[in-house]
């Protein structure tokens, strides 16, 4: 039994304390047929009929818990979503935890429980893991990394190379929720709000989108937000994108906080949204389908692929134009 | 181009600085046909004829560079070795880097170059990665995590369940080198020595061992060292193991440092050794084969599986007995 209520260095030593931490906190919540904490490596079954995909992501969000999620649910959904937007169905996750000496075991337990719930929701098994303990002062509480293995069905192809002039740009819901939620949760500013993170698996949204033959490309707009996804597409696919300020969904509360603190919501992280590029004649149907999905409320057509080029132009509500540039500084460190 | 010679927060923002860091440091060294830094997830080919294995490991060693290796080579070999001792051939790695603001780009570049060399040596491709930047004071320079995918040939079976009374315990070379090397590299004690880390891929050793039909089980004795592997086998397989102090290879320099500082070399980490359990009548041949392998110099039979039970007994050079207990405290934090 874990006698101390805080993490000590011996929890990282490979001996008794580590074994107890792993069995009482990690294995207890994450138990599944594929997880054997006594193995160095886990055997898995990978469907040979599709293409396996690997994805990995690190998580350093601060605070560790925030309205609508925590670093545990974020760590599952972040990697699940990276696979989902490639058209792959996630099957397995591995987990790395870097825990700072002094962390409350109770908080760690809550976070691992939340991680396990997110994994069950997304239908993925955590089959291998590793824990390290960082001496006090050399870690920010808890850092996580997850790596996912998924399989994309044979014949399915998505990617920037499929984008064509005239395609529509669609988003599955309001942008900036996660960024503003985390910002407010830090309580560095004397404002409060009821903004919840959108942290969630986008698998149901991806599944709905994959039914459209005209679907070209999907991405989840995390670090750097919607504007960063648009800039990447412009740069790599070689197009000028137009975004319509009027139709980009942003919650009033998010807009208000951004105006007060000088943030641009288009650059703030989402953790449960998809930006999709799709043939223009199917865009309205995708918005309708997403609108009927639990997490697709507020889905909208927000722009179009205008012509060859390499820039992102925002058409403002007052019919002006503003170039959305690639992010230079970091507006919000430790956001995901 | 990276103008600043130190990592800044903007290197983690998802925008221009991050893109440049990834392309100029990570992608430059790690370039391979499977790596496309613009993708959220990487497609891979997994041989459907064997069993795929997943393994993951985190790395927090301090100092980041030490004689015989660095956190980069350690991060590759640590995960490669976990797959190798399961009998799997590693194919792909993913990489997470948590970089502290203020780190010298030059040092990061050296470490990634070393990581790339270790990956080439082991024949693995780094196909996906993620970088996060930790604000100054919230990280210990650099933390890494790697996840590996390998395939174990059909029909091959290894595991603690195969261990039988009378089996021999074999180690592929001297123990404790890595632990003592890192300890000395910290320069906290007024002693110096020429101990090099044994950090290396154990794939050639594993390949040699897999030719023996009587091979039961392999493990690489990292955190917690040889004694911890022995304790795990005793506990999980339910045997009493006897280790012979007289035959356990320990370098004189390692033994001397341990005596001066009060460490037990049997509990110190190795990063390029295998402990194998094998049918007694094949043990001598395995030692001979390992002895002919570059990294198997000093291989020796060091013990036997004596009877059902759950303890590890060390037969001392003076014909006494000492119980090797499961590790309680952490003798050396940030060792791997």
XYZ file of C-alpha atoms in Angstrom, chain B residues 5-316:
312
model
C 21.310 29.870 -29.598
C 18.988 28.914 -26.757
C 15.552 27.373 -26.641
C 12.782 29.930 -26.048
C 9.128 29.367 -25.227
C 8.140 30.173 -28.808
C 9.927 26.980 -29.899
C 6.922 25.180 -28.432
C 4.123 27.307 -29.886
C 3.134 25.351 -32.980
C 4.250 28.260 -35.198
C 7.359 29.379 -37.026
C 9.973 28.815 -34.315
C 8.713 25.310 -33.646
C 8.665 24.472 -37.328
C 12.250 25.665 -37.674
C 13.459 23.794 -34.604
C 11.878 20.595 -35.860
C 13.214 20.897 -39.367
C 16.719 22.110 -38.468
C 17.438 19.934 -35.458
C 15.110 16.937 -35.402
C 14.251 16.265 -39.049
C 17.795 17.024 -40.230
C 19.290 14.227 -38.152
C 16.389 11.819 -38.155
C 15.439 11.991 -41.849
C 14.162 8.648 -43.115
C 11.527 7.544 -45.624
C 8.922 7.111 -42.876
C 9.326 10.536 -41.286
C 7.098 13.348 -42.519
C 7.112 16.102 -39.923
C 3.983 17.671 -41.434
C 1.786 14.711 -40.551
C -0.102 14.214 -37.296
C 0.354 10.454 -37.562
C 2.696 8.283 -39.591
C 1.685 5.296 -41.703
C 3.887 2.256 -41.104
C 4.235 -1.241 -42.539
C 4.070 -4.009 -39.958
C 4.960 -7.548 -40.969
C 1.754 -9.479 -40.475
C 3.460 -12.812 -40.028
C 4.745 -12.274 -36.480
C 3.379 -10.715 -33.307
C 3.733 -6.913 -33.049
C 5.065 -5.639 -29.720
C 4.836 -2.163 -28.218
C 7.194 -0.768 -25.617
C 7.672 2.682 -24.126
C 10.188 4.320 -21.839
C 10.894 7.769 -20.373
C 14.380 9.215 -19.866
C 15.447 11.820 -17.311
C 19.157 11.075 -16.873
C 21.332 13.770 -15.355
C 23.816 14.882 -16.675
C 22.425 14.766 -20.204
C 25.791 13.709 -21.616
C 28.185 11.246 -19.973
C 31.112 9.045 -21.008
C 29.826 6.391 -23.408
C 26.490 7.970 -24.200
C 23.888 10.645 -23.617
C 20.142 10.913 -23.123
C 19.674 10.567 -26.890
C 21.450 7.231 -27.347
C 19.935 6.061 -24.061
C 16.410 6.864 -25.289
C 16.863 4.763 -28.410
C 18.669 1.848 -26.768
C 16.347 1.741 -23.769
C 13.296 1.046 -25.899
C 15.126 -1.044 -28.508
C 16.433 -3.247 -25.696
C 13.005 -3.719 -24.117
C 11.779 -5.069 -27.447
C 14.935 -7.115 -28.039
C 14.683 -9.014 -24.758
C 11.110 -9.991 -25.671
C 12.506 -11.562 -28.837
C 11.066 -8.812 -31.043
C 12.931 -7.057 -33.822
C 12.384 -3.274 -33.434
C 11.234 -1.433 -36.555
C 9.826 1.966 -35.586
C 10.262 4.520 -32.837
C 8.309 7.594 -31.875
C 9.998 10.362 -29.911
C 8.752 12.904 -27.355
C 11.042 15.721 -26.312
C 10.313 17.975 -23.324
C 12.879 20.753 -23.648
C 13.513 23.358 -20.969
C 13.536 26.999 -21.983
C 17.154 28.170 -21.995
C 18.683 24.907 -23.209
C 21.545 25.461 -25.648
C 20.471 24.551 -29.165
C 23.976 23.251 -29.803
C 23.674 20.694 -27.020
C 20.208 19.657 -28.198
C 21.628 19.230 -31.681
C 24.446 16.999 -30.402
C 21.970 14.856 -28.495
C 19.592 14.456 -31.439
C 22.548 13.547 -33.666
C 23.574 10.871 -31.178
C 19.983 9.631 -31.001
C 19.922 9.357 -34.796
C 23.184 7.385 -34.813
C 21.854 4.971 -32.185
C 18.672 4.504 -34.240
C 20.663 3.725 -37.387
C 22.842 1.256 -35.474
C 19.773 -0.555 -34.184
C 18.047 -0.411 -37.559
C 14.978 1.509 -36.354
C 13.233 4.448 -38.010
C 11.927 7.384 -35.986
C 8.615 7.972 -37.770
C 6.754 10.385 -35.505
C 7.656 12.862 -32.811
C 6.467 15.721 -30.667
C 8.267 18.559 -28.913
C 7.132 20.599 -25.950
C 8.985 23.479 -24.323
C 8.915 23.751 -20.518
C 9.230 27.217 -18.980
C 12.597 27.848 -17.325
C 12.775 26.147 -13.932
C 10.076 23.583 -14.738
C 12.271 21.023 -16.465
C 15.683 19.511 -15.934
C 17.139 20.499 -19.297
C 15.669 17.733 -21.420
C 13.383 14.785 -20.843
C 12.723 12.243 -23.581
C 10.269 9.425 -24.117
C 10.417 6.836 -26.868
C 7.891 4.234 -27.919
C 8.918 1.321 -30.078
C 7.102 -1.061 -32.378
C 8.724 -4.381 -33.134
C 7.707 -7.783 -34.402
C 8.458 -11.119 -32.788
C 8.745 -13.993 -35.258
C 5.896 -16.462 -35.249
C 6.472 -19.478 -33.004
C 8.984 -17.810 -30.724
C 7.979 -17.827 -27.087
C 9.860 -16.435 -24.110
C 8.695 -15.581 -20.625
C 8.940 -16.223 -16.928
C 6.420 -19.046 -17.261
C 9.046 -21.055 -19.150
C 11.560 -21.007 -16.269
C 12.293 -24.395 -14.654
C 14.161 -25.537 -11.542
C 17.788 -26.136 -12.418
C 17.971 -23.436 -15.126
C 21.100 -21.290 -15.264
C 21.247 -17.495 -14.924
C 23.627 -15.779 -17.315
C 24.676 -12.142 -17.724
C 26.211 -10.747 -20.898
C 28.878 -8.540 -19.275
C 29.942 -6.537 -16.217
C 27.147 -4.925 -14.190
C 26.877 -1.403 -12.763
C 28.896 0.445 -15.431
C 26.110 2.845 -16.409
C 25.151 3.647 -12.827
C 28.695 4.409 -11.711
C 29.484 6.338 -14.892
C 26.497 8.675 -14.386
C 27.284 9.006 -10.691
C 30.839 10.114 -11.447
C 29.739 12.392 -14.298
C 27.732 14.424 -11.789
C 30.963 15.427 -10.099
C 29.275 15.640 -6.731
C 32.011 13.557 -5.166
C 35.701 14.292 -5.201
C 36.541 11.153 -7.068
C 36.990 10.587 -10.742
C 37.298 7.422 -12.745
C 37.378 6.128 -16.264
C 34.109 4.208 -16.125
C 32.149 4.395 -19.372
C 28.444 3.689 -19.636
C 27.605 0.363 -21.275
C 24.761 2.140 -23.143
C 24.229 0.134 -26.358
C 21.728 -1.880 -28.318
C 21.549 -5.469 -27.071
C 20.131 -6.695 -30.384
C 23.275 -8.653 -31.377
C 23.279 -10.337 -27.955
C 19.564 -11.121 -28.138
C 19.933 -12.527 -31.636
C 22.711 -14.854 -30.437
C 20.646 -16.013 -27.461
C 17.541 -16.698 -29.544
C 19.397 -19.481 -31.351
C 19.165 -21.606 -28.191
C 16.077 -23.751 -27.838
C 16.552 -23.802 -24.055
C 16.343 -20.017 -23.719
C 13.526 -19.232 -21.264
C 13.586 -15.532 -20.513
C 15.645 -12.372 -21.046
C 15.583 -8.952 -19.429
C 17.850 -5.903 -19.582
C 18.795 -4.915 -16.018
C 18.271 -1.118 -16.080
C 16.770 0.767 -13.084
C 17.399 -1.318 -9.996
C 20.046 -3.435 -11.744
C 20.692 -7.154 -11.687
C 19.249 -7.635 -8.184
C 15.925 -6.085 -9.230
C 15.592 -8.406 -12.230
C 16.351 -11.366 -9.969
C 13.755 -10.212 -7.406
C 11.122 -9.806 -10.121
C 11.753 -13.319 -11.426
C 11.632 -14.758 -7.902
C 8.359 -12.960 -7.157
C 6.511 -13.503 -10.413
C 7.745 -16.946 -11.419
C 7.849 -18.215 -7.812
C 11.399 -19.476 -7.506
C 14.364 -19.211 -5.198
C 17.304 -17.900 -7.200
C 20.929 -18.327 -6.145
C 23.506 -15.837 -7.418
C 27.238 -16.544 -7.098
C 29.146 -13.443 -6.032
C 32.362 -15.052 -7.261
C 31.225 -15.166 -10.876
C 29.153 -11.965 -11.219
C 31.301 -9.713 -13.420
C 31.939 -6.274 -11.877
C 34.779 -4.060 -13.103
C 37.421 -3.192 -10.503
C 36.799 0.524 -11.043
C 33.059 0.055 -10.491
C 33.639 -2.037 -7.390
C 36.029 0.561 -5.986
C 33.621 3.473 -6.456
C 30.799 1.413 -4.939
C 32.908 0.577 -1.888
C 33.905 4.205 -1.384
C 30.365 5.559 -1.681
C 28.423 2.695 -0.171
C 26.576 1.515 -3.281
C 25.818 -2.086 -4.143
C 26.750 -2.725 -7.797
C 24.058 -5.386 -8.103
C 21.407 -2.668 -7.745
C 22.987 -0.203 -10.195
C 21.663 0.287 -13.701
C 23.135 -1.303 -16.811
C 22.062 -0.024 -20.230
C 23.583 -2.577 -22.574
C 23.436 -5.923 -20.771
C 21.102 -8.909 -20.825
C 20.260 -11.223 -17.966
C 19.095 -14.526 -19.454
C 17.668 -17.656 -17.935
C 18.440 -20.750 -19.964
C 18.478 -24.544 -19.650
C 21.595 -25.444 -17.658
C 23.061 -27.622 -20.412
C 23.084 -24.712 -22.879
C 24.407 -22.023 -20.539
C 28.076 -22.561 -21.255
C 27.514 -22.400 -25.004
C 25.573 -19.140 -24.646
C 28.398 -17.627 -22.604
C 30.850 -18.703 -25.306
C 28.686 -17.229 -28.087
C 28.186 -13.959 -26.210
C 31.912 -13.810 -25.503
C 32.509 -13.709 -29.252
C 30.026 -10.819 -29.660
C 31.452 -7.304 -29.463
C 29.347 -6.281 -26.478
C 29.366 -9.678 -24.772
C 32.869 -9.555 -23.356
C 32.819 -10.767 -19.765
C 29.620 -12.826 -20.130
C 29.278 -15.375 -17.326
C 27.032 -17.898 -15.656
C 26.140 -16.114 -12.427
C 23.512 -18.224 -10.756
C 20.830 -20.849 -10.919
C 17.147 -21.372 -10.365
C 17.265 -23.523 -7.263
C 13.715 -24.470 -6.288
C 10.157 -23.162 -5.902
C 10.047 -20.212 -3.516
C 10.330 -16.444 -3.609
C 13.736 -15.133 -2.697
C 17.111 -14.229 -4.100
C 20.129 -15.548 -2.226
C 23.633 -14.298 -2.933
C 26.351 -16.848 -2.172
C 29.233 -14.660 -1.092
